[in-house]
Coordinates of C-alpha atoms in Angstrom, one line a residue:
M1 CA -26.4 -128.6 189.6
T2 CA -23.5 -131.0 189.3
Q3 CA -24.1 -133.9 186.9
S4 CA -23.5 -137.5 188.1
P5 CA -20.5 -139.1 186.5
T6 CA -21.3 -141.5 183.7
D7 CA -19.7 -144.6 182.2
P8 CA -18.2 -143.6 178.8
Q9 CA -19.1 -146.9 177.3
T10 CA -22.7 -147.2 178.5
G11 CA -23.6 -143.6 179.2
T12 CA -25.3 -144.6 182.4
D13 CA -24.8 -143.1 185.9
A14 CA -21.8 -144.9 187.4
G15 CA -21.6 -143.1 190.7
P16 CA -18.5 -141.8 192.3
L17 CA -15.2 -143.4 191.3
R18 CA -14.1 -145.7 194.1
I19 CA -10.4 -145.4 194.4
G20 CA -8.1 -147.6 196.5
V21 CA -4.6 -146.6 197.5
L22 CA -1.9 -149.3 197.1
G23 CA 0.6 -148.6 199.9
A24 CA 0.5 -146.4 202.9
S25 CA 3.3 -144.0 201.9
H26 CA 3.9 -140.7 203.6
F27 CA 3.2 -138.8 200.4
A28 CA -0.1 -140.5 200.0
L29 CA -1.1 -139.7 203.6
E30 CA 0.0 -136.0 203.3
H31 CA -1.3 -135.3 199.8
M32 CA -2.9 -137.8 197.4
A33 CA -5.2 -139.7 199.8
R34 CA -6.6 -136.4 201.1
A35 CA -7.0 -135.1 197.5
I36 CA -8.9 -138.3 196.6
H37 CA -11.1 -137.9 199.7
E38 CA -11.9 -134.3 198.8
A39 CA -12.1 -134.5 195.0
E40 CA -15.5 -134.2 193.4
G41 CA -16.7 -137.5 191.8
A42 CA -14.2 -139.6 193.8
V43 CA -14.3 -141.7 197.0
L44 CA -11.3 -142.8 199.0
A45 CA -12.7 -146.3 199.3
A46 CA -9.8 -148.5 200.4
L47 CA -6.1 -148.7 201.5
A48 CA -3.8 -151.7 201.0
T49 CA -1.0 -151.8 203.5
S50 CA 1.1 -154.2 205.5
S51 CA -0.3 -153.2 208.9
L52 CA -3.4 -151.7 210.6
E53 CA -1.1 -149.3 212.4
K54 CA -0.1 -147.7 209.1
A55 CA -3.8 -147.4 208.1
A56 CA -4.8 -145.5 211.3
P57 CA -3.7 -142.0 210.1
F58 CA -5.7 -142.5 206.9
Q59 CA -8.8 -143.6 208.8
A60 CA -8.5 -140.5 211.0
F61 CA -9.8 -138.4 208.1
A62 CA -11.6 -141.2 206.2
P63 CA -13.3 -143.3 208.8
D64 CA -15.2 -145.5 206.3
L65 CA -11.9 -146.5 204.6
E66 CA -11.7 -150.3 204.0
V67 CA -8.3 -151.7 204.9
F68 CA -6.7 -154.6 203.1
L69 CA -3.6 -156.3 204.5
D70 CA -2.8 -157.7 201.0
Y71 CA -2.3 -155.8 197.8
Q72 CA -3.8 -158.4 195.6
A73 CA -6.8 -158.7 197.8
M74 CA -7.6 -155.1 197.2
L75 CA -7.2 -155.5 193.4
A76 CA -9.6 -158.4 193.5
S77 CA -12.3 -156.4 195.3
N78 CA -15.4 -155.5 193.3
A79 CA -15.8 -152.5 195.6
I80 CA -12.8 -150.8 193.9
D81 CA -12.9 -149.1 190.5
A82 CA -9.4 -147.7 190.3
V83 CA -6.1 -147.6 192.2
Y84 CA -3.6 -144.9 193.0
I85 CA -0.1 -146.4 193.4
P86 CA 2.5 -144.5 195.5
L87 CA 4.8 -147.4 196.0
P88 CA 8.6 -147.2 195.7
N89 CA 9.7 -146.5 192.1
H90 CA 10.9 -150.1 191.3
L91 CA 7.4 -151.4 191.9
H92 CA 5.5 -149.0 189.7
V93 CA 5.3 -151.0 186.5
H94 CA 4.7 -154.3 188.2
W95 CA 1.7 -153.2 190.2
S96 CA 0.3 -151.0 187.5
L97 CA 0.2 -154.0 185.2
R98 CA -1.4 -156.2 187.9
A99 CA -4.0 -153.6 188.6
L100 CA -4.9 -153.3 184.9
E101 CA -5.0 -157.1 184.6
A102 CA -7.5 -157.0 187.6
G103 CA -9.7 -154.6 185.6
K104 CA -8.8 -151.4 187.6
H105 CA -8.0 -148.0 186.2
V106 CA -4.6 -146.8 187.3
L107 CA -3.0 -143.6 188.5
C108 CA 0.6 -144.3 189.3
E109 CA 3.2 -142.0 190.9
K110 CA 6.1 -140.7 189.0
P111 CA 8.6 -141.8 187.8
L112 CA 6.4 -144.4 186.1
A113 CA 9.4 -146.5 185.2
A114 CA 13.2 -146.7 185.3
T115 CA 13.6 -146.6 181.6
A116 CA 11.3 -145.5 178.7
G117 CA 11.1 -149.0 177.3
E118 CA 9.4 -150.3 180.4
I119 CA 6.5 -148.1 179.7
D120 CA 5.7 -149.9 176.5
A121 CA 4.2 -152.8 178.4
L122 CA 1.8 -150.4 180.2
I123 CA 0.8 -148.7 176.9
A124 CA 0.1 -152.2 175.4
K125 CA -1.9 -153.3 178.4
R126 CA -3.9 -150.0 178.5
D127 CA -4.8 -150.4 174.8
E128 CA -5.7 -154.1 175.3
T129 CA -8.0 -153.4 178.3
G130 CA -9.4 -150.0 177.4
L131 CA -8.8 -148.9 180.9
V132 CA -7.3 -145.5 181.9
C133 CA -3.6 -145.7 183.0
A134 CA -1.7 -142.6 183.7
E135 CA 1.3 -141.2 185.5
A136 CA 0.5 -138.9 188.5
Y137 CA 2.3 -135.9 187.0
M138 CA 0.4 -133.2 188.8
I139 CA 1.9 -130.0 187.4
V140 CA 0.1 -130.3 184.1
H141 CA -3.2 -130.1 186.0
H142 CA -2.3 -126.7 187.5
P143 CA -3.5 -123.6 185.7
Q144 CA -0.1 -121.9 186.1
W145 CA 1.5 -124.4 183.8
Q146 CA -1.5 -124.4 181.4
R147 CA -1.0 -120.6 181.3
V148 CA 2.7 -120.9 180.5
K149 CA 1.9 -123.3 177.7
A150 CA -0.7 -120.9 176.3
L151 CA 1.5 -117.9 176.6
L152 CA 4.4 -119.6 174.7
A153 CA 2.0 -120.8 172.0
S154 CA 0.6 -117.3 171.5
G155 CA 4.0 -115.8 171.1
A156 CA 3.6 -113.6 174.2
I157 CA 7.4 -113.5 174.7
G158 CA 8.3 -113.9 171.1
E159 CA 10.6 -116.6 169.9
L160 CA 11.7 -118.8 172.8
C161 CA 15.5 -118.8 173.1
R162 CA 16.4 -120.4 176.4
V163 CA 14.8 -122.3 179.3
E164 CA 16.4 -122.6 182.7
V165 CA 15.0 -124.8 185.5
G166 CA 16.3 -125.5 189.0
F167 CA 14.9 -127.8 191.6
S168 CA 16.6 -128.9 194.8
F169 CA 16.2 -130.0 198.4
D170 CA 18.5 -131.7 200.9
N171 CA 17.6 -135.1 202.3
S172 CA 21.2 -136.2 203.1
A173 CA 20.3 -136.7 206.8
D174 CA 17.7 -139.3 205.9
A175 CA 19.7 -142.3 204.7
D176 CA 16.7 -144.7 204.8
N177 CA 14.6 -142.5 202.5
I178 CA 13.7 -144.5 199.4
R179 CA 15.1 -141.6 197.3
N180 CA 18.6 -142.4 198.8
R181 CA 18.4 -146.2 198.2
P182 CA 19.5 -147.8 194.9
E183 CA 17.4 -151.0 195.6
T184 CA 14.2 -148.9 195.4
A185 CA 15.3 -147.1 192.2
G186 CA 15.9 -143.9 194.1
G187 CA 17.8 -140.8 192.8
A188 CA 17.3 -137.2 192.0
M189 CA 16.5 -137.6 188.3
G190 CA 13.6 -140.0 188.9
D191 CA 12.2 -138.1 191.8
I192 CA 12.5 -134.4 190.6
G193 CA 14.3 -134.7 187.3
V194 CA 10.9 -135.6 185.8
Y195 CA 9.7 -132.1 186.7
A196 CA 12.8 -130.2 185.6
L197 CA 12.9 -132.0 182.2
G198 CA 9.2 -132.8 181.7
C199 CA 7.9 -129.3 182.3
V200 CA 9.8 -127.9 179.4
R201 CA 8.5 -130.6 177.1
Y202 CA 5.0 -129.9 178.2
A203 CA 5.2 -126.1 178.0
S204 CA 7.0 -125.8 174.7
G205 CA 5.5 -128.8 172.9
E206 CA 9.0 -129.7 171.7
E207 CA 11.2 -132.7 172.1
P208 CA 15.0 -132.5 172.8
R209 CA 17.2 -133.1 169.8
E210 CA 20.3 -133.7 171.7
V211 CA 21.6 -133.7 175.3
T212 CA 24.8 -131.7 175.1
H213 CA 26.0 -131.9 178.7
A214 CA 25.2 -134.2 181.6
D215 CA 27.2 -134.1 184.9
I216 CA 25.8 -136.5 187.5
T217 CA 27.1 -136.9 191.1
Y218 CA 26.4 -140.2 192.8
E219 CA 26.4 -141.3 196.5
N220 CA 25.9 -144.9 197.5
G221 CA 24.9 -145.8 193.9
V222 CA 22.2 -143.1 193.7
D223 CA 22.3 -140.0 191.6
V224 CA 22.0 -137.0 194.0
T225 CA 22.8 -134.1 191.7
A226 CA 22.6 -133.6 188.0
E227 CA 23.5 -130.7 185.7
V228 CA 21.9 -131.0 182.2
S229 CA 22.1 -129.0 179.0
A230 CA 20.1 -129.9 175.9
R231 CA 19.2 -128.5 172.5
F232 CA 15.6 -128.4 171.4
P233 CA 14.5 -127.5 167.9
S234 CA 14.0 -123.8 168.6
F235 CA 15.8 -123.1 172.0
D236 CA 18.5 -124.2 174.4
Y237 CA 17.8 -125.8 177.8
H238 CA 19.8 -125.8 181.0
G239 CA 18.6 -127.4 184.3
Y240 CA 19.8 -128.9 187.5
V241 CA 18.3 -131.1 190.2
S242 CA 19.8 -132.0 193.5
M243 CA 18.9 -133.8 196.7
R244 CA 22.0 -132.2 198.4
M245 CA 21.3 -128.5 198.1
A246 CA 19.1 -125.9 199.9
P247 CA 15.5 -126.0 198.9
F248 CA 14.9 -124.1 195.7
Q249 CA 12.6 -124.3 192.6
E250 CA 12.2 -122.0 189.7
A251 CA 11.6 -122.1 185.9
R252 CA 12.4 -119.4 183.5
F253 CA 11.4 -119.1 179.8
H254 CA 13.5 -116.4 178.0
G255 CA 12.2 -115.2 174.6
R256 CA 13.2 -112.5 172.2
K257 CA 10.4 -110.2 173.4
G258 CA 10.0 -111.2 177.1
V259 CA 10.6 -113.5 180.0
I260 CA 8.2 -115.8 181.9
K261 CA 9.4 -116.8 185.4
V262 CA 7.5 -119.5 187.1
A263 CA 7.6 -119.1 190.9
V264 CA 7.0 -122.3 192.9
P265 CA 6.6 -124.3 189.7
F266 CA 6.4 -127.8 191.2
N267 CA 5.3 -127.8 194.9
A268 CA 2.6 -125.1 194.3
G269 CA 0.7 -124.3 197.5
V270 CA 3.2 -126.3 199.6
A271 CA 6.5 -124.5 199.0
G272 CA 4.8 -121.2 198.4
M273 CA 2.1 -119.6 196.2
A274 CA 2.1 -120.4 192.5
A275 CA 2.7 -117.4 190.4
L276 CA 4.0 -116.2 187.0
E277 CA 6.1 -113.1 186.5
I278 CA 5.8 -111.9 182.9
T279 CA 8.2 -109.3 181.8
D280 CA 8.0 -107.6 178.4
A281 CA 10.8 -106.2 176.2
D282 CA 10.5 -102.8 177.9
G283 CA 11.1 -104.3 181.3
V284 CA 7.4 -103.9 182.4
M285 CA 6.4 -106.8 184.6
R286 CA 3.0 -108.2 185.5
C287 CA 2.2 -110.9 187.9
E288 CA -0.4 -113.6 187.7
A289 CA -1.0 -115.5 190.9
F290 CA -2.9 -118.8 191.7
P291 CA -3.4 -118.7 195.5
T292 CA -6.2 -121.2 195.9
V293 CA -5.6 -123.9 193.3
R294 CA -4.9 -127.4 194.7
Q295 CA -3.1 -129.3 192.0
Y296 CA -3.5 -132.8 193.5
V297 CA -7.3 -132.3 193.7
C298 CA -7.3 -131.1 190.1
Q299 CA -5.3 -134.2 189.1
V300 CA -7.8 -136.5 190.8
E301 CA -10.8 -134.8 189.3
N302 CA -9.3 -134.9 185.8
F303 CA -8.6 -138.7 186.3
V304 CA -12.3 -139.1 187.3
A305 CA -13.4 -137.2 184.2
S306 CA -11.2 -139.4 182.0
V307 CA -12.6 -142.6 183.5
R308 CA -16.2 -141.7 183.8
R309 CA -16.8 -139.4 180.8
G310 CA -14.0 -140.3 178.5
V311 CA -12.4 -136.9 178.7
A312 CA -8.8 -136.9 177.4
Y313 CA -6.4 -137.1 180.2
P314 CA -3.8 -134.2 180.2
W315 CA -0.8 -136.4 180.6
T316 CA -0.7 -139.7 178.6
L317 CA 1.5 -142.7 179.0
E318 CA 3.2 -141.5 175.8
D319 CA 3.9 -138.1 177.5
A320 CA 5.4 -139.9 180.5
R321 CA 7.5 -142.1 178.1
G322 CA 8.8 -139.0 176.4
T323 CA 10.2 -137.5 179.7
Q324 CA 11.7 -140.9 180.7
A325 CA 13.4 -141.1 177.3
F326 CA 14.9 -137.6 178.0
I327 CA 16.1 -138.9 181.3
D328 CA 17.5 -142.0 179.6
Q329 CA 19.5 -139.7 177.3
V330 CA 20.9 -137.7 180.2
F331 CA 22.2 -140.9 181.9
A332 CA 23.6 -142.1 178.5
K333 CA 25.4 -138.8 178.0
S334 CA 26.8 -138.8 181.5
R335 CA 28.4 -142.2 180.9
G336 CA 30.0 -140.9 177.7

């Protein structure tokens, strides 16, 4: 029997977490709104959008959805406990702060901010209000990455020597895409660099000592491709991200006694099946697959557990700040 969620402060039954979506983005429609609708302990309660037309596809699978035509009106509603924010990148900090000020818990899409320093205001407001505020960094909720972290910690591949990560897609034909627009803080580093850089921090538990190489290509004031090398305390890192290359994603952790290859490390279940290929020093490989895990649903359920039962959230604002600081170092290095 499933227990009802409880309020961590009072210990009383608080019912399902009523979540409102701030902005009718395509990503919210295809992934996160559906995950909220399906997650245990959560209710997709509301959507704030500029038009009823944009709300219609959401109402198709959540007919009881309340629609607000004003963002602040949804934040003022007593029928909403928390908000999920999938707005363009340059609006993340602003609306996260407004939501916290309105007494709502916040799950905000990545990248949380344009620079690491901007996240300090969110940390301060989180601490002031006692509310949960987190970046929607979904990969840490997936068991394939939890498994990588555990394998590295256990010494399964010996001393870690090198990490290589690649993540790319091509949206060059979509000039209006917010990722291709400087005024919406677009760019490959913010969109997918958070994965290529953040995953190695999460899995290894280490922070970069130095960015040794950063080569960034720009189009229309937006970074579209980046090659990055860095030194961590116990290993070297090389990665690349691009919005101008054929779709590809892979992460490889090379140790003295073995190699872990993470297949479909970021878009698990969308770009293919999540799996690990673990090869020992004798060349013997075993595969661990995760065919049924839905990482967005896992993310929502962990958010609910954090809000309702005080369970530690797997990706804190400090974690998000660490990845953004890494990105900041990459841009600084590229400028010389």
